[in-house]
Amino acid sequence: MKSYVSQKIKDFLPRIRNFMEDEVYPMEPLMGVTEHEQFNGMLKETREKVKEAGLWAPHRPLSEGGLGLSLSEFAMVSEELGRSPLGHYLFNSQAPDIGNMEILRLYGSEEQFDRFYYPLVNGDIRSCFAMTEPEHAGSNPLWMSTTAIKDGDDYVINGHKWFVSSADGAAFAVVMAITNPAAEKNHHRASQILVPVSTPGYIHVRRIRIMGYAGRGYFSHSELRFEDCRVPQSNRLGPEGGGFAIAQERLGPGRIHHCMRWIGICERAFEMMCARAVQRELSPGQKIAHRQVIQHWIADCRTEIHSASLMVLDAAAKIDHLGQREARLEVSMIKFYVAGVLERVIDRAIQVHGGLGVTDDTLLAYWYRHERAARIYDGPDEVHKSVVARHVLREYGLEISI
Ligand SMILES: Cc1cc2nc3c(=O)[nH]c(=O)nc-3n(C[C@H](O)[C@H](O)[C@H](O)COP(=O)(O)OP(=O)(O)OC[C@H]3O[C@@H](n4cnc5c(N)ncnc54)[C@H](O)[C@@H]3O)c2cc1C
């Protein structure tokens, strides 16, 4: 355990760790090989056990049955949960639901709380977030064509979205759509609208096949169409034209959650790498770990994971104390840095495992496929590097665009 953790974390973390070891890791070998319905039943049962253990939705306030953790404290929990691909889902703190819970709590109306927020917090339903469009560069979130036009008391939505994570099985989508095309500033043109998936005109086109892990239930990313999809204006989340500002509120903490989940993966992959290097002999008495190049990889991984973890905790603490606007530089730095560490650690762990590393007998190949996207979603590396450079160069009197 890290040396500077709060009493709350000292109390909860060992319990979470024990639960992961006793209940979650043993389920991993069944992923993808157990029949879908049966595996879903097992997930449901284990989620009940998380509730009974008093560890459910750790990111939520105490008043909502969560653990009442600060973002920095939750970051440490997220690292622990991230050690398994099942961790966050079993504790009901998985993306994109966790981000949707956050914006609903901040901006939801009483009706939206009853209809969407509480069922999400209880784990009765799932949700998705539909912003990116095939026709426009997702790296520029201000550029979109989906519209929501007022008609009587309703909005009528038309548009095309893709890479909508977890849309398959979601009860509702948070849809970014242009409501104020004439707004002077681009930032004020879009709103976020809650669209139940049962609404006529909400069309689930397909689950997109990605790096060979499509077809695995909630690991799906979907393409959607909205064709004269009509919802009441009361389904708008927050103020009209406030969609982009709300998206920003969601993305800061969301990137902390992702980064700590990635560090959890790094820690587990690193442990596997060291265990294999110490156990596997290249010739009698000569372990893989005896080779200097492997020792250097071990040193590189340990140091990179440690620095990544400290950077994320620092960004989380800054958000806790000063708000996320003040932490934009730190959030961009961790987004590309930690995604890079993740890629390098998994790659080295696979290399040390040799042929075994690319089989599905360990989790390494799964992570290698699944986590390549880390350098793309929530802003590609290049965009975040430009944000960092912009902050730095501003100090030198030069304004650059991104
Ligand atoms: C697994 C996964 C899950 C996702 N989940 C969701 C979701 O739930 N909801 C949702 O709305 N979206 C989601 N996305 C979409 C994601 O946010 C976009 O893919 C991302 O913003 C990049 O947009 P794009 O794919 O259109 O790439 P583009 O914008 O076309 O960019 C392509 C490449 O161009 C380069 N580039 C872009 N901008 C710059 C720049 N300023 N400087 C230099 N180079 C640049 C980068 O190399 C970038 O990778 C998901 C994506 C993936 C892969």
Short mmCIF file of C-alpha atoms and ligand atoms in Angstrom, two decimals:
data_model
loop_
_atom_site.label_atom_id
_atom_site.label_comp_id
_atom_site.label_asym_id
_atom_site.label_seq_id
_atom_site.Cartn_x
_atom_site.Cartn_y
_atom_site.Cartn_z
CA MET A 1 0.00 0.00 0.00
CA LYS A 2 1.22 3.53 -0.76
CA SER A 3 2.74 5.31 2.22
CA TYR A 4 0.55 8.42 2.16
CA VAL A 5 -3.00 7.04 2.10
CA SER A 6 -5.93 8.25 4.22
CA GLN A 7 -7.40 6.24 7.08
CA LYS A 8 -10.48 5.57 4.97
CA ILE A 9 -8.38 3.97 2.27
CA LYS A 10 -6.39 2.02 4.87
CA ASP A 11 -9.74 0.58 6.03
CA PHE A 12 -11.33 -0.12 2.67
CA LEU A 13 -8.48 -1.10 0.38
CA PRO A 14 -7.59 -4.41 2.09
CA ARG A 15 -11.28 -5.39 2.01
CA ILE A 16 -11.50 -4.57 -1.69
CA ARG A 17 -8.26 -6.43 -2.35
CA ASN A 18 -9.50 -9.52 -0.52
CA PHE A 19 -12.78 -9.43 -2.43
CA MET A 20 -10.90 -9.21 -5.73
CA GLU A 21 -8.72 -12.19 -4.78
CA ASP A 22 -11.56 -14.34 -3.44
CA GLU A 23 -14.37 -13.54 -5.87
CA VAL A 24 -13.17 -11.67 -8.96
CA TYR A 25 -9.89 -13.21 -10.16
CA PRO A 26 -11.37 -16.74 -10.07
CA MET A 27 -14.01 -15.61 -12.58
CA GLU A 28 -11.47 -14.41 -15.16
CA PRO A 29 -10.71 -17.77 -16.82
CA LEU A 30 -14.46 -18.09 -17.51
CA MET A 31 -14.58 -14.83 -19.49
CA GLY A 32 -15.37 -15.42 -23.15
CA VAL A 33 -15.58 -19.20 -22.75
CA THR A 34 -18.69 -19.49 -20.58
CA GLU A 35 -22.05 -19.18 -22.30
CA HIS A 36 -23.20 -15.53 -22.33
CA GLU A 37 -26.37 -15.89 -20.23
CA GLN A 38 -24.63 -18.08 -17.69
CA PHE A 39 -21.72 -15.65 -17.32
CA ASN A 40 -24.10 -12.71 -16.96
CA GLY A 41 -25.85 -14.61 -14.16
CA MET A 42 -22.50 -15.06 -12.41
CA LEU A 43 -21.72 -11.37 -12.79
CA LYS A 44 -25.11 -10.50 -11.29
CA GLU A 45 -24.54 -12.81 -8.32
CA THR A 46 -21.10 -11.33 -7.65
CA ARG A 47 -22.48 -7.79 -7.88
CA GLU A 48 -24.94 -8.75 -5.11
CA LYS A 49 -22.01 -9.96 -3.03
CA VAL A 50 -20.27 -6.60 -3.53
CA LYS A 51 -23.40 -4.89 -2.21
CA GLU A 52 -23.59 -7.25 0.77
CA ALA A 53 -19.92 -6.55 1.53
CA GLY A 54 -20.73 -2.80 1.69
CA LEU A 55 -18.36 -1.98 -1.17
CA TRP A 56 -20.87 -1.09 -3.90
CA ALA A 57 -20.35 1.99 -6.13
CA PRO A 58 -17.34 3.20 -4.10
CA HIS A 59 -17.21 6.52 -5.99
CA ARG A 60 -20.70 7.60 -4.83
CA PRO A 61 -21.39 9.70 -1.73
CA LEU A 62 -22.21 7.95 1.55
CA SER A 63 -25.81 9.19 1.32
CA GLU A 64 -26.24 7.11 -1.84
CA GLY A 65 -24.73 3.96 -0.44
CA GLY A 66 -21.24 4.63 -1.82
CA LEU A 67 -18.01 4.94 0.17
CA GLY A 68 -17.89 8.76 0.09
CA LEU A 69 -14.34 8.89 -1.29
CA SER A 70 -12.50 11.91 -2.66
CA LEU A 71 -11.26 11.61 -6.25
CA SER A 72 -7.72 10.87 -4.97
CA GLU A 73 -9.06 8.14 -2.70
CA PHE A 74 -11.20 6.67 -5.45
CA ALA A 75 -8.15 6.71 -7.75
CA MET A 76 -6.49 4.19 -5.43
CA VAL A 77 -9.62 2.03 -5.41
CA SER A 78 -9.76 2.28 -9.19
CA GLU A 79 -6.20 0.95 -9.42
CA GLU A 80 -7.22 -2.07 -7.37
CA LEU A 81 -10.35 -2.72 -9.45
CA GLY A 82 -8.42 -2.16 -12.69
CA ARG A 83 -6.29 -5.22 -11.95
CA SER A 84 -9.11 -7.30 -13.42
CA PRO A 85 -11.16 -6.59 -16.57
CA LEU A 86 -14.20 -7.39 -14.40
CA GLY A 87 -13.38 -5.20 -11.40
CA HIS A 88 -15.07 -1.92 -12.25
CA TYR A 89 -18.22 -3.52 -13.59
CA LEU A 90 -18.67 -5.72 -10.54
CA PHE A 91 -18.38 -2.70 -8.25
CA ASN A 92 -20.64 -0.57 -10.52
CA SER A 93 -18.02 2.04 -11.24
CA GLN A 94 -17.37 1.23 -14.91
CA ALA A 95 -17.17 3.70 -17.78
CA PRO A 96 -19.33 5.11 -19.25
CA ASP A 97 -21.88 4.70 -16.41
CA ILE A 98 -19.59 6.31 -13.84
CA GLY A 99 -19.30 9.48 -15.96
CA ASN A 100 -23.03 9.53 -16.67
CA MET A 101 -23.79 9.15 -12.95
CA GLU A 102 -21.56 12.12 -12.26
CA ILE A 103 -23.21 14.49 -14.76
CA LEU A 104 -26.70 13.31 -13.79
CA ARG A 105 -25.92 14.01 -10.14
CA LEU A 106 -24.64 17.49 -11.01
CA TYR A 107 -27.28 18.52 -13.55
CA GLY A 108 -30.21 16.07 -13.33
CA SER A 109 -33.78 17.23 -12.57
CA GLU A 110 -35.83 15.46 -9.91
CA GLU A 111 -37.55 13.43 -12.62
CA GLN A 112 -34.20 12.53 -14.22
CA PHE A 113 -32.90 11.40 -10.82
CA ASP A 114 -35.82 8.99 -10.40
CA ARG A 115 -35.84 7.74 -13.96
CA PHE A 116 -32.15 7.51 -14.78
CA TYR A 117 -29.81 8.32 -11.89
CA TYR A 118 -31.01 6.07 -9.07
CA PRO A 119 -31.51 3.00 -11.29
CA LEU A 120 -27.96 3.56 -12.60
CA VAL A 121 -26.49 3.88 -9.10
CA ASN A 122 -28.38 0.74 -8.01
CA GLY A 123 -26.99 -1.14 -11.00
CA ASP A 124 -30.51 -1.88 -12.32
CA ILE A 125 -29.75 -0.34 -15.72
CA ARG A 126 -26.74 0.63 -17.85
CA SER A 127 -26.17 3.66 -20.05
CA CYS A 128 -23.98 5.02 -22.84
CA PHE A 129 -22.59 8.34 -24.05
CA ALA A 130 -22.99 9.26 -27.74
CA MET A 131 -20.82 12.11 -28.92
CA THR A 132 -18.43 10.94 -31.68
CA GLU A 133 -19.69 10.90 -35.29
CA PRO A 134 -18.27 8.94 -38.24
CA GLU A 135 -18.43 11.98 -40.54
CA HIS A 136 -16.34 14.30 -38.31
CA ALA A 137 -13.00 14.07 -36.52
CA GLY A 138 -13.80 13.02 -32.96
CA SER A 139 -10.60 14.80 -31.87
CA ASN A 140 -12.51 18.02 -32.41
CA PRO A 141 -15.53 17.52 -30.14
CA LEU A 142 -17.06 20.84 -31.20
CA TRP A 143 -17.61 19.58 -34.74
CA MET A 144 -20.78 17.54 -35.13
CA SER A 145 -23.89 17.31 -37.29
CA THR A 146 -26.46 15.65 -35.03
CA THR A 147 -29.29 18.10 -34.39
CA ALA A 148 -32.10 18.33 -31.84
CA ILE A 149 -34.81 20.66 -33.16
CA LYS A 150 -37.62 21.90 -30.95
CA ASP A 151 -41.13 20.87 -31.93
CA GLY A 152 -43.84 21.72 -29.37
CA ASP A 153 -42.63 20.36 -26.02
CA ASP A 154 -40.24 17.93 -27.68
CA TYR A 155 -36.83 17.73 -29.31
CA VAL A 156 -36.63 15.85 -32.61
CA ILE A 157 -33.16 14.32 -32.97
CA ASN A 158 -31.50 13.39 -36.27
CA GLY A 159 -27.93 12.22 -36.60
CA HIS A 160 -25.31 9.50 -36.72
CA LYS A 161 -22.95 8.40 -33.92
CA TRP A 162 -20.35 5.68 -33.48
CA PHE A 163 -17.97 4.25 -30.92
CA VAL A 164 -20.76 4.46 -28.39
CA SER A 165 -19.34 2.24 -25.67
CA SER A 166 -21.76 -0.16 -23.99
CA ALA A 167 -24.71 0.94 -26.13
CA ASP A 168 -25.66 -2.70 -26.54
CA GLY A 169 -27.67 -3.42 -23.39
CA ALA A 170 -27.92 0.21 -22.29
CA ALA A 171 -31.31 1.56 -21.16
CA PHE A 172 -30.58 5.11 -22.29
CA ALA A 173 -28.02 7.19 -24.17
CA VAL A 174 -26.72 10.63 -23.27
CA VAL A 175 -26.69 12.22 -26.73
CA MET A 176 -24.72 15.31 -27.71
CA ALA A 177 -26.72 17.25 -30.31
CA ILE A 178 -26.75 20.76 -31.75
CA THR A 179 -29.67 22.70 -30.25
CA ASN A 180 -28.35 26.23 -30.79
CA PRO A 181 -26.74 26.36 -34.26
CA ALA A 182 -26.68 30.16 -34.27
CA ALA A 183 -24.84 30.52 -30.95
CA GLU A 184 -21.95 32.94 -31.27
CA LYS A 185 -19.43 30.56 -29.70
CA ASN A 186 -19.02 26.98 -30.92
CA HIS A 187 -18.86 25.89 -27.28
CA HIS A 188 -22.48 26.94 -26.77
CA ARG A 189 -24.11 25.12 -29.68
CA ALA A 190 -24.70 21.63 -28.29
CA SER A 191 -26.82 20.19 -25.49
CA GLN A 192 -26.89 16.80 -23.81
CA ILE A 193 -30.16 14.93 -24.13
CA LEU A 194 -31.24 11.72 -22.38
CA VAL A 195 -32.70 9.30 -24.91
CA PRO A 196 -34.22 5.98 -23.75
CA VAL A 197 -33.20 3.30 -26.25
CA SER A 198 -36.84 2.26 -26.64
CA THR A 199 -37.68 5.64 -28.25
CA PRO A 200 -38.90 5.26 -31.86
CA GLY A 201 -36.19 6.56 -34.20
CA TYR A 202 -33.33 5.37 -31.94
CA ILE A 203 -31.60 2.84 -34.17
CA HIS A 204 -28.85 0.51 -33.00
CA VAL A 205 -27.05 -0.09 -36.30
CA ARG A 206 -24.33 -2.53 -35.24
CA ARG A 207 -21.71 -3.48 -32.70
CA ILE A 208 -18.38 -2.44 -34.16
CA ARG A 209 -15.78 -5.19 -34.38
CA ILE A 210 -12.63 -3.96 -32.62
CA MET A 211 -9.25 -5.72 -32.29
CA GLY A 212 -10.93 -9.09 -32.08
CA TYR A 213 -12.77 -8.56 -28.85
CA ALA A 214 -16.20 -7.74 -30.24
CA GLY A 215 -19.06 -9.95 -29.25
CA ARG A 216 -18.10 -9.94 -25.57
CA GLY A 217 -21.29 -8.49 -24.09
CA TYR A 218 -20.65 -5.17 -22.42
CA PHE A 219 -17.28 -4.69 -24.09
CA SER A 220 -19.14 -3.47 -27.17
CA HIS A 221 -18.90 -0.17 -29.00
CA SER A 222 -21.81 0.61 -31.29
CA GLU A 223 -22.91 2.66 -34.24
CA LEU A 224 -26.24 4.44 -33.75
CA ARG A 225 -28.62 6.45 -35.90
CA PHE A 226 -31.27 8.90 -34.80
CA GLU A 227 -34.10 9.32 -37.28
CA ASP A 228 -36.80 11.77 -36.20
CA CYS A 229 -36.24 10.52 -32.68
CA ARG A 230 -38.62 12.49 -30.45
CA VAL A 231 -38.07 13.05 -26.71
CA PRO A 232 -39.55 15.65 -24.34
CA GLN A 233 -37.49 18.79 -23.80
CA SER A 234 -37.50 17.86 -20.11
CA ASN A 235 -34.99 15.12 -21.10
CA ARG A 236 -32.33 17.77 -21.69
CA LEU A 237 -29.58 17.54 -19.10
CA GLY A 238 -28.57 20.94 -17.75
CA PRO A 239 -28.92 24.23 -19.59
CA GLU A 240 -29.53 24.52 -23.32
CA GLY A 241 -26.20 24.97 -25.10
CA GLY A 242 -24.39 23.64 -22.02
CA GLY A 243 -23.50 20.25 -23.54
CA PHE A 244 -19.84 20.95 -24.12
CA ALA A 245 -19.27 22.40 -20.64
CA ILE A 246 -20.96 19.35 -19.10
CA ALA A 247 -18.83 17.03 -21.26
CA GLN A 248 -15.73 18.75 -19.88
CA GLU A 249 -16.97 18.17 -16.30
CA ARG A 250 -17.22 14.49 -17.16
CA LEU A 251 -13.89 14.09 -18.89
CA GLY A 252 -11.48 15.33 -16.17
CA PRO A 253 -12.43 12.80 -13.48
CA GLY A 254 -13.11 10.24 -16.25
CA ARG A 255 -9.49 10.44 -17.37
CA ILE A 256 -8.31 9.95 -13.77
CA HIS A 257 -10.49 6.82 -13.54
CA HIS A 258 -9.11 5.45 -16.82
CA CYS A 259 -5.50 6.20 -15.86
CA MET A 260 -5.76 4.47 -12.48
CA ARG A 261 -7.48 1.50 -14.08
CA TRP A 262 -4.56 1.32 -16.52
CA ILE A 263 -2.08 1.44 -13.62
CA GLY A 264 -3.95 -1.51 -12.06
CA ILE A 265 -3.43 -3.39 -15.35
CA CYS A 266 0.26 -2.37 -15.38
CA GLU A 267 0.77 -3.66 -11.83
CA ARG A 268 -0.81 -7.00 -12.62
CA ALA A 269 1.03 -7.41 -15.95
CA PHE A 270 4.28 -6.46 -14.19
CA GLU A 271 3.71 -9.07 -11.47
CA MET A 272 3.07 -11.69 -14.15
CA MET A 273 6.22 -10.62 -16.00
CA CYS A 274 8.45 -10.85 -12.89
CA ALA A 275 6.94 -14.18 -11.81
CA ARG A 276 7.56 -15.66 -15.26
CA ALA A 277 11.10 -14.25 -15.46
CA VAL A 278 11.97 -15.83 -12.11
CA GLN A 279 10.26 -19.17 -12.76
CA ARG A 280 11.22 -19.90 -16.41
CA GLU A 281 14.66 -21.36 -17.09
CA LEU A 282 16.48 -20.74 -20.38
CA SER A 283 18.91 -23.55 -19.50
CA PRO A 284 19.39 -25.46 -16.22
CA GLY A 285 19.80 -22.87 -13.46
CA GLN A 286 19.63 -19.93 -15.88
CA LYS A 287 16.39 -18.01 -15.42
CA ILE A 288 15.06 -15.40 -17.83
CA ALA A 289 15.52 -12.93 -14.95
CA HIS A 290 19.26 -13.59 -14.98
CA ARG A 291 19.60 -11.72 -18.30
CA GLN A 292 20.54 -8.08 -17.91
CA VAL A 293 18.18 -6.90 -20.63
CA ILE A 294 15.25 -8.39 -18.70
CA GLN A 295 16.46 -6.75 -15.48
CA HIS A 296 16.49 -3.42 -17.31
CA TRP A 297 12.90 -3.97 -18.47
CA ILE A 298 11.93 -4.74 -14.88
CA ALA A 299 13.59 -1.53 -13.70
CA ASP A 300 12.02 0.49 -16.53
CA CYS A 301 8.54 -0.88 -15.83
CA ARG A 302 8.76 -0.40 -12.06
CA THR A 303 9.95 3.18 -12.45
CA GLU A 304 7.45 4.11 -15.16
CA ILE A 305 4.50 2.63 -13.24
CA HIS A 306 5.58 4.42 -10.07
CA SER A 307 5.94 7.79 -11.79
CA ALA A 308 2.64 7.31 -13.64
CA SER A 309 0.86 6.54 -10.40
CA LEU A 310 2.29 9.61 -8.63
CA MET A 311 1.33 11.84 -11.57
CA VAL A 312 -2.26 10.58 -11.55
CA LEU A 313 -2.62 11.00 -7.80
CA ASP A 314 -1.24 14.53 -8.09
CA ALA A 315 -3.77 15.39 -10.82
CA ALA A 316 -6.59 13.89 -8.73
CA ALA A 317 -5.50 15.88 -5.67
CA LYS A 318 -5.46 19.06 -7.75
CA ILE A 319 -9.03 18.40 -8.93
CA ASP A 320 -10.07 17.63 -5.32
CA HIS A 321 -8.61 20.88 -4.00
CA LEU A 322 -8.87 23.38 -6.86
CA GLY A 323 -11.45 21.96 -9.27
CA GLN A 324 -10.85 20.41 -12.64
CA ARG A 325 -10.41 23.63 -14.59
CA GLU A 326 -7.16 24.16 -12.68
CA ALA A 327 -5.96 20.64 -13.47
CA ARG A 328 -6.27 20.64 -17.26
CA LEU A 329 -2.52 20.55 -17.82
CA GLU A 330 -2.03 17.67 -15.38
CA VAL A 331 -4.97 15.74 -16.85
CA SER A 332 -3.55 16.03 -20.38
CA MET A 333 -0.09 15.01 -19.17
CA ILE A 334 -1.36 11.83 -17.50
CA LYS A 335 -3.70 10.93 -20.37
CA PHE A 336 -0.91 10.40 -22.89
CA TYR A 337 1.86 9.47 -20.44
CA VAL A 338 -0.01 6.68 -18.64
CA ALA A 339 -1.46 5.31 -21.90
CA GLY A 340 2.15 5.02 -23.16
CA VAL A 341 3.35 3.31 -19.96
CA LEU A 342 0.44 0.88 -20.25
CA GLU A 343 1.37 -0.03 -23.79
CA ARG A 344 5.07 -0.50 -22.96
CA VAL A 345 4.46 -2.56 -19.80
CA ILE A 346 2.02 -4.95 -21.50
CA ASP A 347 4.36 -5.29 -24.46
CA ARG A 348 7.39 -6.15 -22.29
CA ALA A 349 5.32 -8.58 -20.21
CA ILE A 350 4.24 -10.37 -23.39
CA GLN A 351 7.83 -10.51 -24.62
CA VAL A 352 9.03 -12.12 -21.39
CA HIS A 353 6.26 -14.73 -21.68
CA GLY A 354 7.39 -15.62 -25.22
CA GLY A 355 4.76 -17.56 -27.17
CA LEU A 356 2.62 -17.95 -24.08
CA GLY A 357 2.25 -14.15 -24.02
CA VAL A 358 0.26 -14.05 -27.25
CA THR A 359 -2.11 -16.86 -26.29
CA ASP A 360 -5.34 -16.35 -24.39
CA ASP A 361 -3.99 -18.54 -21.57
CA THR A 362 -3.06 -15.35 -19.69
CA LEU A 363 -4.76 -11.94 -19.67
CA LEU A 364 -1.82 -10.28 -21.44
CA ALA A 365 -3.04 -10.78 -25.01
CA TYR A 366 -6.53 -9.59 -24.01
CA TRP A 367 -5.07 -6.40 -22.57
CA TYR A 368 -2.79 -5.91 -25.56
CA ARG A 369 -5.81 -5.87 -27.89
CA HIS A 370 -8.23 -4.16 -25.58
CA GLU A 371 -6.02 -1.36 -24.33
CA ARG A 372 -4.47 -0.17 -27.61
CA ALA A 373 -7.42 2.19 -27.81
CA ALA A 374 -6.22 3.95 -24.64
CA ARG A 375 -4.04 6.18 -26.80
CA ILE A 376 -7.08 7.22 -28.86
CA TYR A 377 -10.27 7.55 -26.79
CA ASP A 378 -10.90 10.52 -24.53
CA GLY A 379 -8.55 12.45 -26.80
CA PRO A 380 -5.67 10.99 -28.86
CA ASP A 381 -2.09 11.41 -27.55
CA GLU A 382 -1.35 14.10 -30.11
CA VAL A 383 -4.20 16.34 -28.93
CA HIS A 384 -3.14 16.07 -25.28
CA LYS A 385 0.49 16.76 -26.17
CA SER A 386 -0.66 19.89 -27.99
CA VAL A 387 -2.60 20.97 -24.87
CA VAL A 388 0.53 20.54 -22.76
CA ALA A 389 2.68 22.41 -25.30
CA ARG A 390 0.09 25.21 -25.44
CA HIS A 391 0.28 25.66 -21.66
CA VAL A 392 4.06 25.70 -21.72
CA LEU A 393 4.44 28.00 -24.73
CA ARG A 394 1.91 30.44 -23.32
CA GLU A 395 4.44 31.07 -20.57
CA TYR A 396 6.79 32.19 -23.34
CA GLY A 397 4.24 34.54 -24.90
CA LEU A 398 3.27 32.28 -27.84
CA GLU A 399 -0.35 31.24 -28.43
CA ILE A 400 -0.77 28.06 -30.49
CA SER A 401 -3.98 26.42 -31.69
CA ILE A 402 -4.71 22.73 -31.18
C1 LIG B 1 -12.57 1.88 -27.77
C2 LIG B 1 -13.17 3.24 -27.99
C3 LIG B 1 -14.23 3.65 -27.18
C4 LIG B 1 -14.85 4.89 -27.43
N1 LIG B 1 -15.97 5.24 -26.67
C5 LIG B 1 -16.65 6.36 -27.01
C6 LIG B 1 -17.91 6.65 -26.38
O1 LIG B 1 -18.39 5.92 -25.51
N2 LIG B 1 -18.60 7.77 -26.79
C7 LIG B 1 -18.12 8.59 -27.77
O2 LIG B 1 -18.79 9.57 -28.09
N3 LIG B 1 -16.92 8.34 -28.37
C8 LIG B 1 -16.19 7.25 -28.03
N4 LIG B 1 -15.00 6.95 -28.67
C9 LIG B 1 -14.53 7.85 -29.72
C10 LIG B 1 -13.23 8.54 -29.36
O3 LIG B 1 -13.44 9.53 -28.39
C11 LIG B 1 -12.62 9.06 -30.67
O4 LIG B 1 -12.19 7.91 -31.39
C12 LIG B 1 -11.46 10.00 -30.44
O5 LIG B 1 -11.91 11.23 -29.91
C13 LIG B 1 -10.71 10.27 -31.75
O6 LIG B 1 -11.60 10.67 -32.76
P1 LIG B 1 -11.55 9.94 -34.20
O7 LIG B 1 -11.60 8.48 -33.96
O8 LIG B 1 -12.62 10.53 -35.03
O9 LIG B 1 -10.13 10.25 -34.77
P2 LIG B 1 -9.72 11.59 -35.63
O10 LIG B 1 -10.28 12.79 -34.94
O11 LIG B 1 -10.11 11.31 -37.02
O12 LIG B 1 -8.18 11.58 -35.43
C14 LIG B 1 -7.35 10.57 -36.05
C15 LIG B 1 -5.91 10.81 -35.66
O13 LIG B 1 -5.50 12.08 -36.12
C16 LIG B 1 -4.48 12.57 -35.28
N5 LIG B 1 -4.87 13.88 -34.73
C17 LIG B 1 -6.09 14.29 -34.38
N6 LIG B 1 -6.05 15.55 -33.88
C18 LIG B 1 -4.77 15.94 -33.94
C19 LIG B 1 -4.07 17.11 -33.56
N7 LIG B 1 -4.71 18.16 -33.02
N8 LIG B 1 -2.73 17.14 -33.76
C20 LIG B 1 -2.07 16.08 -34.30
N9 LIG B 1 -2.69 14.95 -34.64
C21 LIG B 1 -4.00 14.86 -34.46
C22 LIG B 1 -4.31 11.56 -34.11
O14 LIG B 1 -3.25 10.69 -34.39
C23 LIG B 1 -5.63 10.83 -34.17
O15 LIG B 1 -5.54 9.52 -33.60
C24 LIG B 1 -14.36 5.73 -28.42
C25 LIG B 1 -13.26 5.33 -29.21
C26 LIG B 1 -12.69 4.10 -29.01
C27 LIG B 1 -11.54 3.67 -29.90
#
